[in-house]
């Protein structure tokens, strides 16, 4: 497929057609989900917030020119009304054979509690790849160590926290006391928190949202140097897609601690429950797209803002193949004859 752009002739290959045609479409998907959930912000009901985001994401995704399949979603088909694992999405399933086949991992509202209380850090997010480009991770916990490009080759998931912190400090040419490590505020992390403090690093405890924290760790200037601890495996896969785009790294291992989980991963074809995954293992696709929109204010994106003439959203979209990271500010104008565009 050949396109004429200005004086340049651009050939679309199967590898880059996703970026040409779908990156901004996926921004539209996460924007609509963010706006829907933002209307529920501060109401104290995470279930309502999550449902609003999920319904908006599903509806918008079905207008995208693709043949998509949800590989990480809101749950199994019998437990989730929409965006379940294996669900077909996109406008291409009714006669669109020429449209790209896409695997999609979604978290319609990462930080439901953050949205329901109006706390910072809630986002809507998805990752996409060519077919087979995202690990179909079980819905369980995962040990995670997430760092940026400067530290990706010096950390070890099995090393003591103090050793990893010293290695990171050397790689960043700073003292351990200068480092800020994000950890989920959970009882399971008591020992980890104690070890980080004993090593001299600073800690930023969060109640939810280790996915957005992981992205911040891979971007210089956010004040976050690493994320450590145990969180959701599906979120780990989505984070891995972002790391592939940002040249960061996630080291991860599934927490398989029940016979039921052991049987489930066996059925999924995962032979080694102790395997340490890298970003490339979790998101091996060549044509990765990551898109997110802020629902409440965060380190990289502002939250949704409503004003008289419309709504403003702040998003990020990353594409691995082209090496582009776009920050997208959008104004969604109200449907009125006297509407005015404002610079906010």
mmCIF file of C-alpha atoms in Angstrom:
data_model
loop_
_atom_site.group_PDB
_atom_site.id
_atom_site.type_symbol
_atom_site.label_atom_id
_atom_site.label_comp_id
_atom_site.label_asym_id
_atom_site.label_seq_id
_atom_site.Cartn_x
_atom_site.Cartn_y
_atom_site.Cartn_z
ATOM 1 C CA UNK A 1 0.000 0.000 0.000
ATOM 2 C CA UNK A 2 1.454 3.375 -1.051
ATOM 3 C CA UNK A 3 0.451 6.792 0.280
ATOM 4 C CA UNK A 4 1.502 10.206 -0.966
ATOM 5 C CA UNK A 5 2.317 12.555 1.933
ATOM 6 C CA UNK A 6 3.438 15.945 0.675
ATOM 7 C CA UNK A 7 6.333 15.319 -1.692
ATOM 8 C CA UNK A 8 7.099 11.943 -0.147
ATOM 9 C CA UNK A 9 5.831 8.537 -1.158
ATOM 10 C CA UNK A 10 5.295 6.370 1.910
ATOM 11 C CA UNK A 11 4.865 2.627 1.572
ATOM 12 C CA UNK A 12 2.684 0.975 4.174
ATOM 13 C CA UNK A 13 3.890 -2.487 5.058
ATOM 14 C CA UNK A 14 1.990 -5.021 7.187
ATOM 15 C CA UNK A 15 4.396 -4.075 9.970
ATOM 16 C CA UNK A 16 3.657 -0.356 10.061
ATOM 17 C CA UNK A 17 0.013 -0.238 8.987
ATOM 18 C CA UNK A 18 -0.997 -0.389 12.653
ATOM 19 C CA UNK A 19 0.935 2.773 13.430
ATOM 20 C CA UNK A 20 -0.346 4.642 10.381
ATOM 21 C CA UNK A 21 -3.973 3.818 10.950
ATOM 22 C CA UNK A 22 -4.560 2.819 14.570
ATOM 23 C CA UNK A 23 -2.386 4.844 16.956
ATOM 24 C CA UNK A 24 -4.661 7.890 17.068
ATOM 25 C CA UNK A 25 -7.733 5.661 16.902
ATOM 26 C CA UNK A 26 -6.583 4.100 20.167
ATOM 27 C CA UNK A 27 -6.143 7.575 21.653
ATOM 28 C CA UNK A 28 -9.810 8.153 20.856
ATOM 29 C CA UNK A 29 -10.690 4.916 22.658
ATOM 30 C CA UNK A 30 -8.889 5.812 25.896
ATOM 31 C CA UNK A 31 -10.115 9.419 25.735
ATOM 32 C CA UNK A 32 -13.759 8.360 25.632
ATOM 33 C CA UNK A 33 -13.227 5.914 28.486
ATOM 34 C CA UNK A 34 -11.520 8.625 30.546
ATOM 35 C CA UNK A 35 -14.315 11.142 29.980
ATOM 36 C CA UNK A 36 -16.964 8.587 30.944
ATOM 37 C CA UNK A 37 -15.202 7.594 34.149
ATOM 38 C CA UNK A 38 -14.345 11.205 35.036
ATOM 39 C CA UNK A 39 -18.075 11.933 35.264
ATOM 40 C CA UNK A 40 -18.139 9.517 38.221
ATOM 41 C CA UNK A 41 -15.049 10.943 39.964
ATOM 42 C CA UNK A 42 -15.393 11.394 43.701
ATOM 43 C CA UNK A 43 -18.720 9.552 43.945
ATOM 44 C CA UNK A 44 -17.160 6.879 46.121
ATOM 45 C CA UNK A 45 -18.175 3.932 43.941
ATOM 46 C CA UNK A 46 -15.339 2.264 42.036
ATOM 47 C CA UNK A 47 -17.722 -0.241 40.446
ATOM 48 C CA UNK A 48 -19.709 2.525 38.753
ATOM 49 C CA UNK A 49 -16.514 4.238 37.614
ATOM 50 C CA UNK A 50 -15.086 1.040 36.139
ATOM 51 C CA UNK A 51 -18.345 0.165 34.370
ATOM 52 C CA UNK A 52 -18.547 3.626 32.829
ATOM 53 C CA UNK A 53 -15.004 3.355 31.473
ATOM 54 C CA UNK A 54 -15.510 -0.192 30.217
ATOM 55 C CA UNK A 55 -18.737 0.565 28.395
ATOM 56 C CA UNK A 56 -17.283 3.656 26.720
ATOM 57 C CA UNK A 57 -14.111 1.826 25.729
ATOM 58 C CA UNK A 58 -16.060 -1.094 24.263
ATOM 59 C CA UNK A 59 -18.416 1.141 22.280
ATOM 60 C CA UNK A 60 -15.611 3.273 20.845
ATOM 61 C CA UNK A 61 -13.373 0.304 20.093
ATOM 62 C CA UNK A 62 -16.080 -1.241 17.931
ATOM 63 C CA UNK A 63 -15.788 1.720 15.543
ATOM 64 C CA UNK A 64 -12.030 1.249 15.042
ATOM 65 C CA UNK A 65 -11.048 -0.156 11.599
ATOM 66 C CA UNK A 66 -9.476 -3.410 12.775
ATOM 67 C CA UNK A 67 -10.168 -7.014 13.625
ATOM 68 C CA UNK A 68 -9.197 -6.962 17.269
ATOM 69 C CA UNK A 69 -9.194 -9.603 19.964
ATOM 70 C CA UNK A 70 -9.038 -8.888 23.697
ATOM 71 C CA UNK A 71 -6.185 -10.925 25.187
ATOM 72 C CA UNK A 72 -6.182 -9.153 28.553
ATOM 73 C CA UNK A 73 -9.473 -7.668 29.669
ATOM 74 C CA UNK A 74 -11.978 -7.403 32.472
ATOM 75 C CA UNK A 75 -12.111 -11.155 33.057
ATOM 76 C CA UNK A 76 -13.427 -14.380 31.608
ATOM 77 C CA UNK A 77 -16.467 -14.389 29.369
ATOM 78 C CA UNK A 78 -18.820 -15.772 32.031
ATOM 79 C CA UNK A 79 -17.744 -13.147 34.600
ATOM 80 C CA UNK A 80 -17.412 -9.976 32.487
ATOM 81 C CA UNK A 81 -20.245 -8.490 30.397
ATOM 82 C CA UNK A 82 -17.803 -6.921 27.947
ATOM 83 C CA UNK A 83 -14.108 -6.662 27.166
ATOM 84 C CA UNK A 84 -13.645 -10.241 28.300
ATOM 85 C CA UNK A 85 -10.622 -12.308 27.292
ATOM 86 C CA UNK A 86 -11.175 -13.613 23.783
ATOM 87 C CA UNK A 87 -13.817 -11.039 22.855
ATOM 88 C CA UNK A 88 -13.717 -9.813 19.243
ATOM 89 C CA UNK A 89 -13.686 -6.011 18.952
ATOM 90 C CA UNK A 90 -13.421 -3.558 16.093
ATOM 91 C CA UNK A 91 -15.357 -2.752 12.950
ATOM 92 C CA UNK A 92 -13.605 -5.349 10.792
ATOM 93 C CA UNK A 93 -15.355 -8.527 11.882
ATOM 94 C CA UNK A 94 -18.240 -7.923 9.501
ATOM 95 C CA UNK A 95 -16.510 -8.198 6.155
ATOM 96 C CA UNK A 96 -13.290 -6.274 6.846
ATOM 97 C CA UNK A 97 -10.859 -8.987 5.813
ATOM 98 C CA UNK A 98 -8.225 -6.475 4.679
ATOM 99 C CA UNK A 99 -8.102 -4.737 8.064
ATOM 100 C CA UNK A 100 -5.249 -5.500 10.469
ATOM 101 C CA UNK A 101 -5.608 -8.284 13.038
ATOM 102 C CA UNK A 102 -4.728 -6.875 16.441
ATOM 103 C CA UNK A 103 -4.295 -8.305 19.938
ATOM 104 C CA UNK A 104 -5.369 -5.854 22.629
ATOM 105 C CA UNK A 105 -4.748 -5.639 26.376
ATOM 106 C CA UNK A 106 -6.954 -3.190 28.249
ATOM 107 C CA UNK A 107 -7.352 -1.728 31.688
ATOM 108 C CA UNK A 108 -10.428 0.462 31.172
ATOM 109 C CA UNK A 109 -9.791 2.248 34.463
ATOM 110 C CA UNK A 110 -6.495 1.695 36.235
ATOM 111 C CA UNK A 111 -7.028 3.061 39.714
ATOM 112 C CA UNK A 112 -10.765 2.639 40.241
ATOM 113 C CA UNK A 113 -10.396 3.634 43.886
ATOM 114 C CA UNK A 114 -8.366 6.681 42.866
ATOM 115 C CA UNK A 115 -11.153 7.792 40.564
ATOM 116 C CA UNK A 116 -13.890 7.083 43.091
ATOM 117 C CA UNK A 117 -12.135 9.233 45.703
ATOM 118 C CA UNK A 118 -10.757 11.880 43.328
ATOM 119 C CA UNK A 119 -7.159 10.956 44.170
ATOM 120 C CA UNK A 120 -4.329 11.481 41.654
ATOM 121 C CA UNK A 121 -3.112 8.832 39.234
ATOM 122 C CA UNK A 122 -6.202 7.222 37.675
ATOM 123 C CA UNK A 123 -5.825 6.492 33.948
ATOM 124 C CA UNK A 124 -7.532 4.613 31.135
ATOM 125 C CA UNK A 125 -5.091 2.486 29.180
ATOM 126 C CA UNK A 126 -4.606 -0.087 26.455
ATOM 127 C CA UNK A 127 -1.766 -1.803 24.641
ATOM 128 C CA UNK A 128 -1.995 -3.377 21.205
ATOM 129 C CA UNK A 129 0.183 -5.467 18.931
ATOM 130 C CA UNK A 130 0.083 -7.712 15.919
ATOM 131 C CA UNK A 131 -1.432 -11.125 16.591
ATOM 132 C CA UNK A 132 0.580 -12.992 19.244
ATOM 133 C CA UNK A 133 2.505 -9.926 20.370
ATOM 134 C CA UNK A 134 1.228 -9.794 23.972
ATOM 135 C CA UNK A 135 1.493 -12.553 26.576
ATOM 136 C CA UNK A 136 -1.899 -13.883 27.616
ATOM 137 C CA UNK A 137 -1.125 -13.544 31.315
ATOM 138 C CA UNK A 138 -3.309 -15.194 33.946
ATOM 139 C CA UNK A 139 -5.223 -12.933 36.302
ATOM 140 C CA UNK A 140 -2.918 -13.382 39.278
ATOM 141 C CA UNK A 141 -0.206 -11.488 41.113
ATOM 142 C CA UNK A 142 3.250 -10.834 39.721
ATOM 143 C CA UNK A 143 6.537 -9.786 41.306
ATOM 144 C CA UNK A 144 7.793 -6.689 39.480
ATOM 145 C CA UNK A 145 10.914 -4.575 39.209
ATOM 146 C CA UNK A 146 10.503 -1.691 36.767
ATOM 147 C CA UNK A 147 13.316 0.692 35.804
ATOM 148 C CA UNK A 148 14.259 3.165 33.107
ATOM 149 C CA UNK A 149 16.831 2.848 30.299
ATOM 150 C CA UNK A 150 19.868 3.755 32.413
ATOM 151 C CA UNK A 151 19.263 0.919 34.876
ATOM 152 C CA UNK A 152 17.858 -1.819 32.675
ATOM 153 C CA UNK A 153 21.079 -3.850 32.571
ATOM 154 C CA UNK A 154 22.114 -3.545 36.240
ATOM 155 C CA UNK A 155 19.134 -4.904 38.201
ATOM 156 C CA UNK A 156 18.184 -8.455 39.122
ATOM 157 C CA UNK A 157 14.748 -9.546 40.349
ATOM 158 C CA UNK A 158 16.313 -12.057 42.747
ATOM 159 C CA UNK A 159 18.911 -9.658 44.171
ATOM 160 C CA UNK A 160 18.360 -8.047 47.585
ATOM 161 C CA UNK A 161 16.764 -4.610 47.412
ATOM 162 C CA UNK A 162 19.927 -2.949 48.765
ATOM 163 C CA UNK A 163 22.047 -4.459 45.966
ATOM 164 C CA UNK A 164 19.657 -3.292 43.265
ATOM 165 C CA UNK A 165 19.510 0.183 44.790
ATOM 166 C CA UNK A 166 23.301 0.460 44.914
ATOM 167 C CA UNK A 167 23.555 -0.691 41.289
ATOM 168 C CA UNK A 168 20.919 1.823 40.214
ATOM 169 C CA UNK A 169 22.643 4.643 42.066
ATOM 170 C CA UNK A 170 25.937 3.847 40.315
ATOM 171 C CA UNK A 171 24.231 3.708 36.917
ATOM 172 C CA UNK A 172 22.533 7.057 37.538
ATOM 173 C CA UNK A 173 25.676 8.621 39.052
ATOM 174 C CA UNK A 174 23.949 9.574 42.277
ATOM 175 C CA UNK A 175 23.607 8.448 45.886
ATOM 176 C CA UNK A 176 21.146 5.793 47.008
ATOM 177 C CA UNK A 177 19.530 8.479 49.157
ATOM 178 C CA UNK A 178 18.627 10.361 45.972
ATOM 179 C CA UNK A 179 16.499 7.498 44.630
ATOM 180 C CA UNK A 180 12.700 7.429 44.848
ATOM 181 C CA UNK A 181 11.134 3.974 44.727
ATOM 182 C CA UNK A 182 7.397 3.484 44.237
ATOM 183 C CA UNK A 183 5.835 0.668 46.247
ATOM 184 C CA UNK A 184 2.188 -0.292 46.633
ATOM 185 C CA UNK A 185 1.049 0.292 50.212
ATOM 186 C CA UNK A 186 0.129 -3.289 51.070
ATOM 187 C CA UNK A 187 0.855 -5.555 54.047
ATOM 188 C CA UNK A 188 2.685 -7.962 51.724
ATOM 189 C CA UNK A 189 5.324 -5.276 51.158
ATOM 190 C CA UNK A 190 6.271 -4.655 54.794
ATOM 191 C CA UNK A 191 9.640 -6.391 54.475
ATOM 192 C CA UNK A 192 10.398 -4.774 51.109
ATOM 193 C CA UNK A 193 9.620 -1.323 52.499
ATOM 194 C CA UNK A 194 11.836 -1.998 55.504
ATOM 195 C CA UNK A 195 14.699 -3.142 53.241
ATOM 196 C CA UNK A 196 14.452 -0.075 50.988
ATOM 197 C CA UNK A 197 14.444 2.258 53.972
ATOM 198 C CA UNK A 198 17.398 0.438 55.523
ATOM 199 C CA UNK A 199 19.329 0.897 52.276
ATOM 200 C CA UNK A 200 18.733 4.655 52.486
ATOM 201 C CA UNK A 201 16.450 5.213 49.497
ATOM 202 C CA UNK A 202 13.245 7.201 49.647
ATOM 203 C CA UNK A 203 9.846 5.584 49.137
ATOM 204 C CA UNK A 204 6.670 6.845 47.511
ATOM 205 C CA UNK A 205 3.826 4.650 48.758
ATOM 206 C CA UNK A 206 0.800 4.427 46.469
ATOM 207 C CA UNK A 207 -2.611 2.933 47.165
ATOM 208 C CA UNK A 208 -3.308 1.901 43.544
ATOM 209 C CA UNK A 209 -1.935 2.337 40.050
ATOM 210 C CA UNK A 210 1.439 0.619 39.662
ATOM 211 C CA UNK A 211 1.030 0.713 35.872
ATOM 212 C CA UNK A 212 1.212 4.507 35.648
ATOM 213 C CA UNK A 213 4.022 4.475 38.219
ATOM 214 C CA UNK A 214 5.966 2.064 36.021
ATOM 215 C CA UNK A 215 5.678 4.373 33.040
ATOM 216 C CA UNK A 216 6.898 7.276 35.181
ATOM 217 C CA UNK A 217 9.967 5.233 36.169
ATOM 218 C CA UNK A 218 11.012 5.011 32.519
ATOM 219 C CA UNK A 219 10.682 8.752 31.835
ATOM 220 C CA UNK A 220 13.399 11.152 32.994
ATOM 221 C CA UNK A 221 12.176 14.050 35.085
ATOM 222 C CA UNK A 222 9.200 12.412 36.790
ATOM 223 C CA UNK A 223 11.048 11.941 40.075
ATOM 224 C CA UNK A 224 10.468 8.173 40.049
ATOM 225 C CA UNK A 225 13.446 5.847 39.625
ATOM 226 C CA UNK A 226 11.935 2.385 40.041
ATOM 227 C CA UNK A 227 8.831 0.446 40.970
ATOM 228 C CA UNK A 228 9.235 -2.585 43.216
ATOM 229 C CA UNK A 229 6.814 -5.114 44.650
ATOM 230 C CA UNK A 230 3.897 -7.339 43.777
ATOM 231 C CA UNK A 231 0.989 -6.244 41.596
ATOM 232 C CA UNK A 232 -1.357 -7.587 38.965
ATOM 233 C CA UNK A 233 0.026 -9.721 36.130
ATOM 234 C CA UNK A 234 -2.288 -8.255 33.443
ATOM 235 C CA UNK A 235 -1.063 -4.759 34.347
ATOM 236 C CA UNK A 236 2.479 -6.108 34.088
ATOM 237 C CA UNK A 237 1.935 -7.047 30.444
ATOM 238 C CA UNK A 238 0.556 -3.607 29.604
ATOM 239 C CA UNK A 239 3.495 -2.014 31.424
ATOM 240 C CA UNK A 240 5.858 -4.196 29.393
ATOM 241 C CA UNK A 241 4.429 -2.801 26.154
ATOM 242 C CA UNK A 242 5.168 0.711 27.433
ATOM 243 C CA UNK A 243 8.687 -0.327 28.447
ATOM 244 C CA UNK A 244 9.362 -1.660 24.941
ATOM 245 C CA UNK A 245 8.385 1.754 23.566
ATOM 246 C CA UNK A 246 10.367 3.725 26.174
ATOM 247 C CA UNK A 247 13.495 1.514 26.232
ATOM 248 C CA UNK A 248 12.846 0.734 29.881
ATOM 249 C CA UNK A 249 12.676 -2.692 31.504
ATOM 250 C CA UNK A 250 10.368 -4.761 33.645
ATOM 251 C CA UNK A 251 11.573 -7.928 35.316
ATOM 252 C CA UNK A 252 8.684 -10.039 36.521
ATOM 253 C CA UNK A 253 7.667 -13.435 37.862
ATOM 254 C CA UNK A 254 4.175 -14.850 38.297
ATOM 255 C CA UNK A 255 3.067 -15.530 41.858
ATOM 256 C CA UNK A 256 1.637 -19.035 41.556
ATOM 257 C CA UNK A 257 0.694 -20.114 45.066
ATOM 258 C CA UNK A 258 -2.403 -22.291 44.706
ATOM 259 C CA UNK A 259 -3.130 -25.585 42.907
ATOM 260 C CA UNK A 260 -5.847 -23.797 40.942
ATOM 261 C CA UNK A 261 -3.359 -21.269 39.550
ATOM 262 C CA UNK A 262 -0.875 -24.024 38.752
ATOM 263 C CA UNK A 263 -3.543 -25.839 36.739
ATOM 264 C CA UNK A 264 -4.560 -22.638 34.985
ATOM 265 C CA UNK A 265 -1.080 -21.694 33.809
ATOM 266 C CA UNK A 266 -0.551 -25.283 32.668
ATOM 267 C CA UNK A 267 -3.623 -24.983 30.443
ATOM 268 C CA UNK A 268 -2.281 -21.662 29.152
ATOM 269 C CA UNK A 269 0.965 -23.331 28.105
ATOM 270 C CA UNK A 270 3.176 -21.801 30.803
ATOM 271 C CA UNK A 271 5.570 -24.604 31.769
ATOM 272 C CA UNK A 272 7.871 -22.812 34.213
ATOM 273 C CA UNK A 273 6.061 -20.994 37.006
ATOM 274 C CA UNK A 274 9.367 -19.582 38.290
ATOM 275 C CA UNK A 275 10.398 -18.023 34.974
ATOM 276 C CA UNK A 276 11.632 -14.435 35.190
ATOM 277 C CA UNK A 277 10.061 -12.463 32.359
ATOM 278 C CA UNK A 278 11.520 -9.398 30.687
ATOM 279 C CA UNK A 279 9.604 -6.713 28.831
ATOM 280 C CA UNK A 280 10.301 -8.525 25.566
ATOM 281 C CA UNK A 281 8.940 -11.780 26.996
ATOM 282 C CA UNK A 282 5.734 -10.137 28.163
ATOM 283 C CA UNK A 283 5.236 -7.964 25.072
ATOM 284 C CA UNK A 284 7.221 -9.621 22.250
ATOM 285 C CA UNK A 285 5.406 -7.843 19.415
ATOM 286 C CA UNK A 286 7.281 -5.740 16.889
ATOM 287 C CA UNK A 287 4.363 -3.391 16.256
ATOM 288 C CA UNK A 288 3.393 -2.260 19.726
ATOM 289 C CA UNK A 289 1.095 0.640 20.495
ATOM 290 C CA UNK A 290 0.477 1.964 23.999
ATOM 291 C CA UNK A 291 -2.177 4.608 24.703
ATOM 292 C CA UNK A 292 -3.407 6.143 27.946
ATOM 293 C CA UNK A 293 -5.471 9.134 29.062
ATOM 294 C CA UNK A 294 -5.434 10.752 32.478
ATOM 295 C CA UNK A 295 -8.673 10.583 34.459
ATOM 296 C CA UNK A 296 -7.277 12.360 37.502
ATOM 297 C CA UNK A 297 -4.034 14.367 37.569
ATOM 298 C CA UNK A 298 -0.796 12.370 37.436
ATOM 299 C CA UNK A 299 2.939 12.710 36.830
ATOM 300 C CA UNK A 300 2.681 12.558 33.030
ATOM 301 C CA UNK A 301 -0.917 13.507 32.236
ATOM 302 C CA UNK A 302 -3.480 15.881 33.646
ATOM 303 C CA UNK A 303 -6.913 14.604 34.486
ATOM 304 C CA UNK A 304 -10.078 15.218 32.510
ATOM 305 C CA UNK A 305 -11.250 18.815 32.783
ATOM 306 C CA UNK A 306 -14.821 19.880 32.078
ATOM 307 C CA UNK A 307 -15.608 23.472 31.118
ATOM 308 C CA UNK A 308 -18.529 25.333 29.623
ATOM 309 C CA UNK A 309 -17.731 24.695 25.978
ATOM 310 C CA UNK A 310 -16.518 21.118 26.230
ATOM 311 C CA UNK A 311 -13.973 18.781 27.774
ATOM 312 C CA UNK A 312 -10.181 18.685 27.738
ATOM 313 C CA UNK A 313 -8.138 15.481 27.932
ATOM 314 C CA UNK A 314 -4.437 14.739 28.273
ATOM 315 C CA UNK A 315 -3.095 11.544 26.707
ATOM 316 C CA UNK A 316 0.069 9.740 25.735
ATOM 317 C CA UNK A 317 0.481 7.388 22.783
ATOM 318 C CA UNK A 318 3.666 5.450 22.055
ATOM 319 C CA UNK A 319 4.589 3.371 19.030
ATOM 320 C CA UNK A 320 7.581 1.066 19.166
ATOM 321 C CA UNK A 321 8.223 0.602 15.434
ATOM 322 C CA UNK A 322 8.528 4.319 14.689
ATOM 323 C CA UNK A 323 9.991 5.219 18.085
ATOM 324 C CA UNK A 324 7.449 7.966 18.673
ATOM 325 C CA UNK A 325 6.097 9.184 22.016
ATOM 326 C CA UNK A 326 3.268 11.660 21.537
ATOM 327 C CA UNK A 327 1.643 13.746 24.244
ATOM 328 C CA UNK A 328 -1.846 14.619 23.015
ATOM 329 C CA UNK A 329 -3.961 17.450 24.420
ATOM 330 C CA UNK A 330 -7.510 17.307 23.046
ATOM 331 C CA UNK A 331 -10.483 19.609 23.360
ATOM 332 C CA UNK A 332 -13.807 17.856 22.829
ATOM 333 C CA UNK A 333 -16.201 20.648 21.912
ATOM 334 C CA UNK A 334 -19.809 20.742 23.046
ATOM 335 C CA UNK A 335 -22.396 20.412 20.289
ATOM 336 C CA UNK A 336 -23.692 23.977 20.446
ATOM 337 C CA UNK A 337 -23.852 26.736 17.827
ATOM 338 C CA UNK A 338 -22.169 29.279 20.146
ATOM 339 C CA UNK A 339 -19.292 27.051 21.247
ATOM 340 C CA UNK A 340 -15.876 28.696 21.714
ATOM 341 C CA UNK A 341 -12.384 27.129 21.810
ATOM 342 C CA UNK A 342 -10.379 28.237 24.815
ATOM 343 C CA UNK A 343 -6.706 27.891 25.632
ATOM 344 C CA UNK A 344 -6.545 26.379 29.090
#
